[in-house]
Tab-separated table of C-alpha atoms in Angstrom:
chain	number	residue	atom	x	y	z
A	30	UNK	CA	-106.022	-82.357	-147.775
A	31	UNK	CA	-107.026	-79.165	-146.673
A	32	UNK	CA	-108.092	-80.398	-143.371
A	33	UNK	CA	-104.157	-82.107	-142.915
A	34	UNK	CA	-102.863	-78.223	-143.968
A	35	UNK	CA	-105.358	-76.740	-141.682
A	36	UNK	CA	-103.845	-79.231	-138.790
A	37	UNK	CA	-100.402	-78.747	-139.577
A	38	UNK	CA	-101.028	-74.974	-139.330
A	39	UNK	CA	-102.490	-75.516	-136.448
A	40	UNK	CA	-99.928	-78.047	-135.221
A	41	UNK	CA	-97.730	-75.249	-135.935
A	42	UNK	CA	-99.372	-72.172	-133.952
A	43	UNK	CA	-99.241	-74.679	-131.119
A	44	UNK	CA	-95.704	-75.042	-130.791
A	45	UNK	CA	-94.843	-71.360	-131.860
A	46	UNK	CA	-97.020	-70.667	-129.021
A	47	UNK	CA	-95.742	-72.861	-126.393
A	48	UNK	CA	-92.447	-72.514	-127.158
A	49	UNK	CA	-92.786	-68.699	-126.686
A	50	UNK	CA	-94.351	-68.865	-123.463
A	51	UNK	CA	-91.175	-70.267	-122.239
A	52	UNK	CA	-89.013	-67.930	-123.602
A	53	UNK	CA	-91.576	-65.485	-121.571
A	54	UNK	CA	-90.505	-67.653	-119.162
A	55	UNK	CA	-87.210	-67.894	-119.531
A	56	UNK	CA	-86.745	-64.564	-120.147
A	57	UNK	CA	-88.406	-63.674	-116.522
A	58	UNK	CA	-86.252	-65.843	-114.669
A	59	UNK	CA	-82.878	-64.456	-116.297
A	60	UNK	CA	-84.161	-60.913	-115.061
A	61	UNK	CA	-85.852	-62.340	-111.632
A	62	UNK	CA	-82.677	-63.600	-110.294
A	63	UNK	CA	-79.791	-60.891	-112.304
A	64	UNK	CA	-82.553	-58.886	-110.146
A	65	UNK	CA	-81.846	-60.387	-107.125
A	66	UNK	CA	-78.068	-59.510	-106.959
A	67	UNK	CA	-79.007	-56.089	-108.011
A	68	UNK	CA	-81.584	-55.762	-105.592
A	69	UNK	CA	-79.108	-57.411	-102.677
A	70	UNK	CA	-75.876	-54.614	-104.005
A	71	UNK	CA	-78.484	-51.864	-104.275
A	72	UNK	CA	-81.311	-51.975	-102.187
A	73	UNK	CA	-80.885	-54.841	-99.736
A	74	UNK	CA	-79.331	-52.226	-97.204
A	75	UNK	CA	-82.778	-49.906	-97.265
A	76	UNK	CA	-85.232	-51.879	-98.043
A	77	UNK	CA	-84.454	-55.086	-96.016
A	78	UNK	CA	-83.768	-58.789	-96.953
A	79	UNK	CA	-87.471	-59.595	-96.972
A	80	UNK	CA	-89.077	-56.374	-98.045
A	81	UNK	CA	-89.452	-55.389	-94.696
A	82	UNK	CA	-88.699	-51.554	-95.045
A	83	UNK	CA	-87.207	-50.338	-91.281
A	84	UNK	CA	-90.200	-48.831	-89.183
A	85	UNK	CA	-91.280	-45.103	-90.394
A	86	UNK	CA	-87.636	-44.706	-92.220
A	87	UNK	CA	-87.993	-46.897	-94.872
A	88	UNK	CA	-91.417	-48.379	-96.602
A	89	UNK	CA	-91.552	-51.833	-96.879
A	90	UNK	CA	-91.683	-53.534	-100.509
A	91	UNK	CA	-94.607	-55.110	-99.648
A	92	UNK	CA	-97.780	-53.540	-100.342
A	93	UNK	CA	-98.313	-55.022	-104.154
A	94	UNK	CA	-101.534	-51.955	-104.825
A	95	UNK	CA	-99.053	-49.370	-104.065
A	96	UNK	CA	-96.487	-50.939	-106.365
A	97	UNK	CA	-99.259	-51.623	-109.143
A	98	UNK	CA	-101.034	-48.618	-108.636
A	99	UNK	CA	-97.389	-46.852	-109.674
A	100	UNK	CA	-96.274	-49.141	-112.101
A	101	UNK	CA	-95.171	-47.033	-114.672
A	102	UNK	CA	-93.338	-44.773	-112.674
A	103	UNK	CA	-91.038	-47.461	-110.239
A	104	UNK	CA	-88.457	-46.737	-112.698
A	105	UNK	CA	-88.403	-43.090	-112.232
A	106	UNK	CA	-87.854	-43.634	-108.439
A	107	UNK	CA	-85.082	-45.753	-109.073
A	108	UNK	CA	-83.211	-43.775	-111.665
A	109	UNK	CA	-84.132	-40.284	-110.177
A	110	UNK	CA	-84.699	-40.874	-106.370
A	111	UNK	CA	-88.099	-40.200	-104.525
A	112	UNK	CA	-88.762	-37.516	-102.265
A	113	UNK	CA	-91.407	-36.729	-100.428
A	114	UNK	CA	-95.053	-38.454	-98.385
A	115	UNK	CA	-96.308	-41.645	-99.580
A	116	UNK	CA	-98.759	-43.495	-98.229
A	117	UNK	CA	-97.683	-47.694	-98.328
A	118	UNK	CA	-98.688	-50.966	-96.295
A	119	UNK	CA	-101.647	-47.671	-94.290
A	120	UNK	CA	-98.515	-45.718	-93.292
A	121	UNK	CA	-97.237	-42.447	-94.026
A	122	UNK	CA	-93.398	-41.543	-95.126
A	123	UNK	CA	-92.002	-37.965	-95.236
A	124	UNK	CA	-88.085	-38.929	-96.881
A	125	UNK	CA	-85.968	-39.372	-99.430
A	126	UNK	CA	-84.445	-41.855	-101.302
A	127	UNK	CA	-81.132	-40.941	-103.404
A	128	UNK	CA	-81.183	-41.642	-107.351
A	129	UNK	CA	-79.395	-44.568	-108.529
A	130	UNK	CA	-78.009	-43.929	-111.747
A	131	UNK	CA	-77.893	-47.758	-112.815
A	132	UNK	CA	-78.285	-48.472	-116.359
A	133	UNK	CA	-81.998	-49.133	-117.683
A	134	UNK	CA	-81.488	-53.140	-117.793
A	135	UNK	CA	-80.641	-53.027	-114.269
A	136	UNK	CA	-83.552	-51.156	-113.430
A	137	UNK	CA	-85.513	-53.824	-115.575
A	138	UNK	CA	-83.990	-56.568	-113.938
A	139	UNK	CA	-84.488	-55.274	-109.946
A	140	UNK	CA	-87.855	-54.404	-110.741
A	141	UNK	CA	-88.509	-57.695	-112.036
A	142	UNK	CA	-87.243	-59.314	-108.550
A	143	UNK	CA	-89.299	-56.505	-106.539
A	144	UNK	CA	-92.554	-56.885	-107.916
A	145	UNK	CA	-92.614	-60.539	-107.875
A	146	UNK	CA	-90.876	-61.190	-104.763
A	147	UNK	CA	-92.081	-60.270	-100.945
A	148	UNK	CA	-95.468	-61.691	-101.704
A	149	UNK	CA	-95.866	-59.175	-105.095
A	150	UNK	CA	-96.424	-61.183	-108.266
A	151	UNK	CA	-96.624	-58.544	-111.483
A	152	UNK	CA	-94.577	-60.644	-114.072
A	153	UNK	CA	-91.819	-59.737	-115.852
A	154	UNK	CA	-90.721	-55.638	-116.075
A	155	UNK	CA	-89.012	-55.670	-119.136
A	156	UNK	CA	-86.505	-53.549	-120.753
A	157	UNK	CA	-88.662	-51.458	-123.385
A	158	UNK	CA	-91.239	-50.765	-120.980
A	159	UNK	CA	-88.289	-49.346	-118.446
A	160	UNK	CA	-87.165	-47.598	-121.251
A	161	UNK	CA	-90.309	-45.931	-122.211
A	162	UNK	CA	-91.246	-44.787	-118.688
A	163	UNK	CA	-87.819	-43.398	-118.235
A	164	UNK	CA	-88.894	-40.799	-121.381
A	165	UNK	CA	-91.953	-40.076	-119.318
A	166	UNK	CA	-90.111	-39.294	-115.832
A	167	UNK	CA	-91.561	-36.171	-114.516
B	55	UNK	CA	-69.112	-103.458	-64.969
B	56	UNK	CA	-67.139	-102.184	-67.821
B	57	UNK	CA	-69.876	-100.990	-69.534
B	58	UNK	CA	-70.165	-98.830	-66.602
B	59	UNK	CA	-66.973	-97.560	-66.331
B	60	UNK	CA	-67.058	-96.779	-70.145
B	61	UNK	CA	-70.573	-94.972	-69.060
B	62	UNK	CA	-68.895	-92.558	-66.606
B	63	UNK	CA	-66.209	-91.532	-68.535
B	64	UNK	CA	-68.181	-90.130	-71.256
B	65	UNK	CA	-70.362	-88.889	-68.937
B	66	UNK	CA	-67.700	-86.887	-67.457
B	67	UNK	CA	-65.846	-85.772	-70.489
B	68	UNK	CA	-69.321	-84.524	-71.994
B	69	UNK	CA	-69.928	-82.451	-68.017
B	70	UNK	CA	-66.208	-81.253	-68.969
B	71	UNK	CA	-66.847	-79.599	-71.822
B	72	UNK	CA	-70.342	-77.889	-70.781
B	73	UNK	CA	-68.977	-76.824	-67.636
B	74	UNK	CA	-66.018	-74.972	-70.824
B	75	UNK	CA	-68.884	-73.548	-72.687
B	76	UNK	CA	-70.018	-71.940	-69.640
B	77	UNK	CA	-67.324	-69.367	-69.213
B	78	UNK	CA	-68.104	-65.386	-68.333
B	79	UNK	CA	-67.310	-63.416	-71.538
B	80	UNK	CA	-63.780	-62.700	-72.637
B	81	UNK	CA	-62.446	-58.919	-71.222
B	82	UNK	CA	-61.362	-57.125	-74.459
B	83	UNK	CA	-58.702	-53.544	-74.765
B	84	UNK	CA	-55.359	-53.141	-74.286
B	85	UNK	CA	-54.290	-54.933	-71.045
B	86	UNK	CA	-51.639	-52.898	-68.565
B	87	UNK	CA	-49.697	-54.541	-65.131
B	88	UNK	CA	-50.147	-52.236	-62.521
B	89	UNK	CA	-47.758	-52.559	-59.586
B	90	UNK	CA	-49.776	-51.006	-56.773
B	91	UNK	CA	-48.688	-51.245	-52.974
B	92	UNK	CA	-51.745	-53.256	-50.286
B	93	UNK	CA	-51.209	-53.294	-46.813
B	94	UNK	CA	-47.223	-52.332	-47.212
B	95	UNK	CA	-46.767	-55.731	-50.009
B	96	UNK	CA	-46.389	-54.833	-53.600
B	97	UNK	CA	-48.666	-56.582	-56.145
B	98	UNK	CA	-48.522	-56.091	-59.463
B	99	UNK	CA	-52.492	-56.143	-61.158
B	100	UNK	CA	-53.821	-56.047	-64.398
B	101	UNK	CA	-55.966	-53.634	-65.355
B	102	UNK	CA	-57.957	-53.378	-68.497
B	103	UNK	CA	-58.929	-50.558	-70.947
B	104	UNK	CA	-62.116	-48.648	-69.806
B	105	UNK	CA	-64.375	-46.127	-71.745
B	106	UNK	CA	-62.950	-42.549	-70.720
B	107	UNK	CA	-65.418	-39.581	-68.862
B	108	UNK	CA	-67.279	-38.108	-72.121
B	109	UNK	CA	-69.879	-35.356	-72.283
B	110	UNK	CA	-72.677	-35.502	-75.234
B	111	UNK	CA	-76.182	-34.738	-75.417
B	112	UNK	CA	-78.960	-37.235	-76.426
B	113	UNK	CA	-82.052	-36.535	-78.344
B	114	UNK	CA	-83.950	-35.115	-75.589
B	115	UNK	CA	-81.169	-32.553	-75.187
B	116	UNK	CA	-80.587	-34.093	-72.345
B	117	UNK	CA	-76.370	-33.825	-71.325
B	118	UNK	CA	-75.030	-37.670	-71.149
B	119	UNK	CA	-72.084	-38.052	-69.578
B	120	UNK	CA	-70.205	-41.508	-68.215
B	121	UNK	CA	-71.856	-40.991	-65.271
B	122	UNK	CA	-75.178	-41.243	-66.771
B	123	UNK	CA	-73.958	-44.823	-67.547
B	124	UNK	CA	-72.850	-45.907	-64.043
B	125	UNK	CA	-74.455	-49.136	-63.227
B	126	UNK	CA	-75.142	-50.004	-66.633
B	127	UNK	CA	-74.424	-52.856	-69.079
B	128	UNK	CA	-74.496	-51.094	-72.763
B	129	UNK	CA	-74.013	-51.185	-76.242
B	130	UNK	CA	-72.417	-48.456	-78.144
B	131	UNK	CA	-72.318	-47.821	-82.550
B	132	UNK	CA	-71.482	-45.337	-84.558
B	133	UNK	CA	-73.817	-43.994	-87.330
B	134	UNK	CA	-75.624	-40.784	-89.247
B	135	UNK	CA	-79.216	-40.706	-89.729
B	136	UNK	CA	-79.032	-40.184	-93.852
B	137	UNK	CA	-76.363	-42.833	-94.349
B	138	UNK	CA	-77.258	-44.519	-96.913
B	139	UNK	CA	-75.126	-47.848	-96.709
B	140	UNK	CA	-75.238	-49.592	-93.633
B	141	UNK	CA	-76.598	-48.147	-91.475
B	142	UNK	CA	-80.101	-48.889	-91.610
B	143	UNK	CA	-79.359	-52.422	-91.808
B	144	UNK	CA	-77.299	-52.357	-88.514
B	145	UNK	CA	-80.430	-50.802	-86.555
B	146	UNK	CA	-83.171	-52.898	-87.863
B	147	UNK	CA	-80.815	-55.211	-85.997
B	148	UNK	CA	-80.270	-52.738	-83.285
B	149	UNK	CA	-84.291	-52.626	-83.281
B	150	UNK	CA	-83.831	-56.525	-81.661
B	151	UNK	CA	-81.467	-55.904	-79.175
B	152	UNK	CA	-84.035	-52.740	-77.789
B	153	UNK	CA	-86.722	-55.050	-77.538
B	154	UNK	CA	-85.245	-57.459	-75.825
B	155	UNK	CA	-83.973	-55.315	-72.806
B	156	UNK	CA	-85.765	-52.279	-73.344
B	157	UNK	CA	-87.644	-52.820	-69.602
B	158	UNK	CA	-83.978	-53.146	-67.923
B	159	UNK	CA	-83.424	-50.125	-66.862
B	160	UNK	CA	-79.263	-51.284	-65.822
B	161	UNK	CA	-79.248	-51.412	-70.044
B	162	UNK	CA	-79.005	-48.714	-72.690
B	163	UNK	CA	-78.025	-47.954	-76.096
B	164	UNK	CA	-75.644	-45.196	-77.491
B	165	UNK	CA	-75.561	-44.424	-81.038
B	166	UNK	CA	-73.401	-41.679	-81.572
B	167	UNK	CA	-73.599	-39.556	-84.781
B	168	UNK	CA	-70.629	-39.065	-86.620
B	169	UNK	CA	-71.871	-36.103	-88.691
B	170	UNK	CA	-72.914	-33.341	-85.976
B	171	UNK	CA	-73.468	-30.707	-88.502
B	172	UNK	CA	-76.651	-32.243	-89.948
B	173	UNK	CA	-77.395	-34.692	-86.979
B	174	UNK	CA	-78.529	-31.901	-84.869
B	175	UNK	CA	-80.946	-32.411	-81.850
B	176	UNK	CA	-84.153	-32.107	-83.418
B	177	UNK	CA	-82.821	-34.376	-86.513
B	178	UNK	CA	-81.866	-36.946	-83.640
B	179	UNK	CA	-85.425	-36.895	-82.344
B	180	UNK	CA	-86.918	-37.027	-85.716
B	181	UNK	CA	-85.248	-40.047	-86.385
B	182	UNK	CA	-85.897	-41.979	-83.149
B	183	UNK	CA	-89.620	-41.213	-83.289
B	184	UNK	CA	-89.488	-42.835	-86.791
B	185	UNK	CA	-87.307	-45.462	-85.880
B	186	UNK	CA	-90.118	-46.399	-82.978
B	187	UNK	CA	-87.618	-46.213	-80.071
B	188	UNK	CA	-89.176	-44.416	-77.287
B	189	UNK	CA	-87.724	-43.948	-73.169
B	190	UNK	CA	-84.534	-44.121	-72.233
B	191	UNK	CA	-83.014	-47.533	-73.320
B	192	UNK	CA	-81.215	-46.034	-76.701
B	193	UNK	CA	-80.017	-42.318	-76.764
B	194	UNK	CA	-78.660	-40.441	-79.824
B	195	UNK	CA	-75.907	-38.871	-78.770
B	196	UNK	CA	-74.648	-35.277	-80.688
B	197	UNK	CA	-71.269	-34.128	-79.715
B	198	UNK	CA	-68.489	-32.234	-80.863
B	199	UNK	CA	-67.105	-33.901	-84.041
B	200	UNK	CA	-63.191	-34.195	-82.109
B	201	UNK	CA	-65.113	-35.702	-79.311
B	202	UNK	CA	-66.942	-38.459	-81.348
B	203	UNK	CA	-63.929	-39.052	-82.950
B	204	UNK	CA	-62.071	-40.074	-80.212
B	205	UNK	CA	-64.467	-41.740	-78.006
B	206	UNK	CA	-64.233	-43.932	-81.181
B	207	UNK	CA	-60.980	-45.155	-80.877
B	208	UNK	CA	-61.449	-45.582	-77.096
B	209	UNK	CA	-64.570	-48.644	-78.583
B	210	UNK	CA	-61.251	-49.477	-81.267
B	211	UNK	CA	-63.607	-47.859	-83.279
B	212	UNK	CA	-62.603	-46.401	-86.244
B	213	UNK	CA	-64.595	-43.577	-87.802
B	214	UNK	CA	-63.092	-40.613	-90.369
B	215	UNK	CA	-64.259	-37.775	-92.604
B	216	UNK	CA	-66.112	-38.271	-95.841
B	217	UNK	CA	-63.936	-39.951	-98.122
B	218	UNK	CA	-63.698	-38.501	-102.167
B	219	UNK	CA	-67.236	-39.926	-103.139
B	220	UNK	CA	-68.376	-37.688	-99.935
B	221	UNK	CA	-69.231	-40.666	-97.852
B	222	UNK	CA	-68.486	-40.932	-94.400
B	223	UNK	CA	-66.588	-44.209	-93.380
B	224	UNK	CA	-67.425	-46.007	-90.239
B	225	UNK	CA	-67.009	-49.312	-89.309
B	226	UNK	CA	-70.608	-51.029	-88.723
B	227	UNK	CA	-69.780	-52.736	-85.036
B	228	UNK	CA	-71.467	-52.878	-82.131
B	229	UNK	CA	-69.860	-52.709	-79.215
B	230	UNK	CA	-70.634	-54.669	-75.531
B	231	UNK	CA	-69.518	-52.142	-72.622
B	232	UNK	CA	-69.821	-53.821	-68.774
B	233	UNK	CA	-70.740	-51.655	-65.305
B	234	UNK	CA	-67.094	-51.471	-65.034
B	235	UNK	CA	-66.704	-49.861	-68.209
B	236	UNK	CA	-64.608	-52.509	-69.763
B	237	UNK	CA	-64.943	-53.951	-73.347
B	238	UNK	CA	-66.661	-57.083	-73.384
B	239	UNK	CA	-67.719	-58.168	-77.145
B	240	UNK	CA	-67.753	-56.516	-80.616
B	241	UNK	CA	-70.465	-57.758	-82.888
B	242	UNK	CA	-70.522	-57.236	-86.628
B	243	UNK	CA	-73.964	-54.915	-86.655
B	244	UNK	CA	-74.590	-55.733	-90.037
B	245	UNK	CA	-74.945	-59.424	-89.549
B	246	UNK	CA	-78.292	-60.746	-87.400
B	247	UNK	CA	-76.184	-63.791	-86.613
B	248	UNK	CA	-74.004	-61.578	-85.031
B	249	UNK	CA	-76.839	-59.918	-82.861
B	250	UNK	CA	-78.189	-62.925	-81.983
B	251	UNK	CA	-74.781	-63.992	-80.164
B	252	UNK	CA	-74.809	-60.205	-78.316
B	253	UNK	CA	-78.291	-60.922	-77.076
B	254	UNK	CA	-76.883	-64.304	-75.894
B	255	UNK	CA	-73.950	-62.580	-74.302
B	256	UNK	CA	-75.635	-59.494	-72.563
B	257	UNK	CA	-77.660	-62.696	-70.616
B	258	UNK	CA	-74.462	-63.587	-69.986
B	259	UNK	CA	-72.850	-61.344	-69.052
B	260	UNK	CA	-75.555	-59.638	-66.618
B	261	UNK	CA	-75.674	-63.237	-65.166
B	262	UNK	CA	-71.949	-62.421	-64.032
B	263	UNK	CA	-71.275	-62.113	-59.974
B	264	UNK	CA	-68.990	-58.858	-60.558
B	265	UNK	CA	-71.761	-57.175	-62.577
B	266	UNK	CA	-74.167	-58.054	-60.545
B	267	UNK	CA	-72.756	-56.824	-57.654
B	268	UNK	CA	-71.594	-53.536	-59.484
B	269	UNK	CA	-74.108	-50.411	-58.461
């Protein structure tokens, strides 16, 4: 009897675990595909269809290390713009990106797209994360 | 024997099609019939619109006039360095044209800034450096706003002052001009496929007899 209960609980846990995981995956796919549209409309002109950037004028979005190191401020970059010297993919950029006043959910989607495209693989950047990060913008 | 005839007919048709695709580029722009007297006889000729004389300054502060482009095939566009929308795409694509022809001294690219107040000569030079262009293949041209807006019309382009949102409005076309300063093609500068066609068309144009002959 005891064994059966434990067994049932174990099965239940596995089922919950599995369904949670697929929920995560579904959430990721939703964010990612919606994010690709936001990217096309708001970012692609400058950063390019392959995230390649433009010479030394606009940095590429292919530097996974840079993106990881700045993960918690990426939302601020979009919301408030970015100005000054940065080093991306071994090159120095000293220009500015205009602020783009899009909703936090749009930011989450586009960042999920960017950080999982062009050779990046950072998983979902959720709405909650974005809202937290936006509170801490400098 | 019958097969042979069919074969010949098919071959003939095939060749006819092939020679059709090998035509020269069209000449665009307004046509005006001009009546001239040649050797005492009156003849009517067609004259095509050409780019009128102009005077601008490039990123090296050199004066550039229509004479600087004598004997050269060139591509023109209109932009400004702080343009957030289509200009980065246009110049990402134009870089491919630049790379293809940068060793050809009879070819030029000219990009007119439509925001001369901000895009001063040093700003244009900095933009050129960051874009990674050097030498004299690609000139970024600064001039009086009125002069730039006027010359844009000759290239069939429309540019205008800031719209209510504070943005400049301009077309994103690349315009191909031949050595006789006639319009030979317009290409959507934001579309990589059209820019590939532009590169092919420049090669076709360079091979035309009256381009080879022109000085």
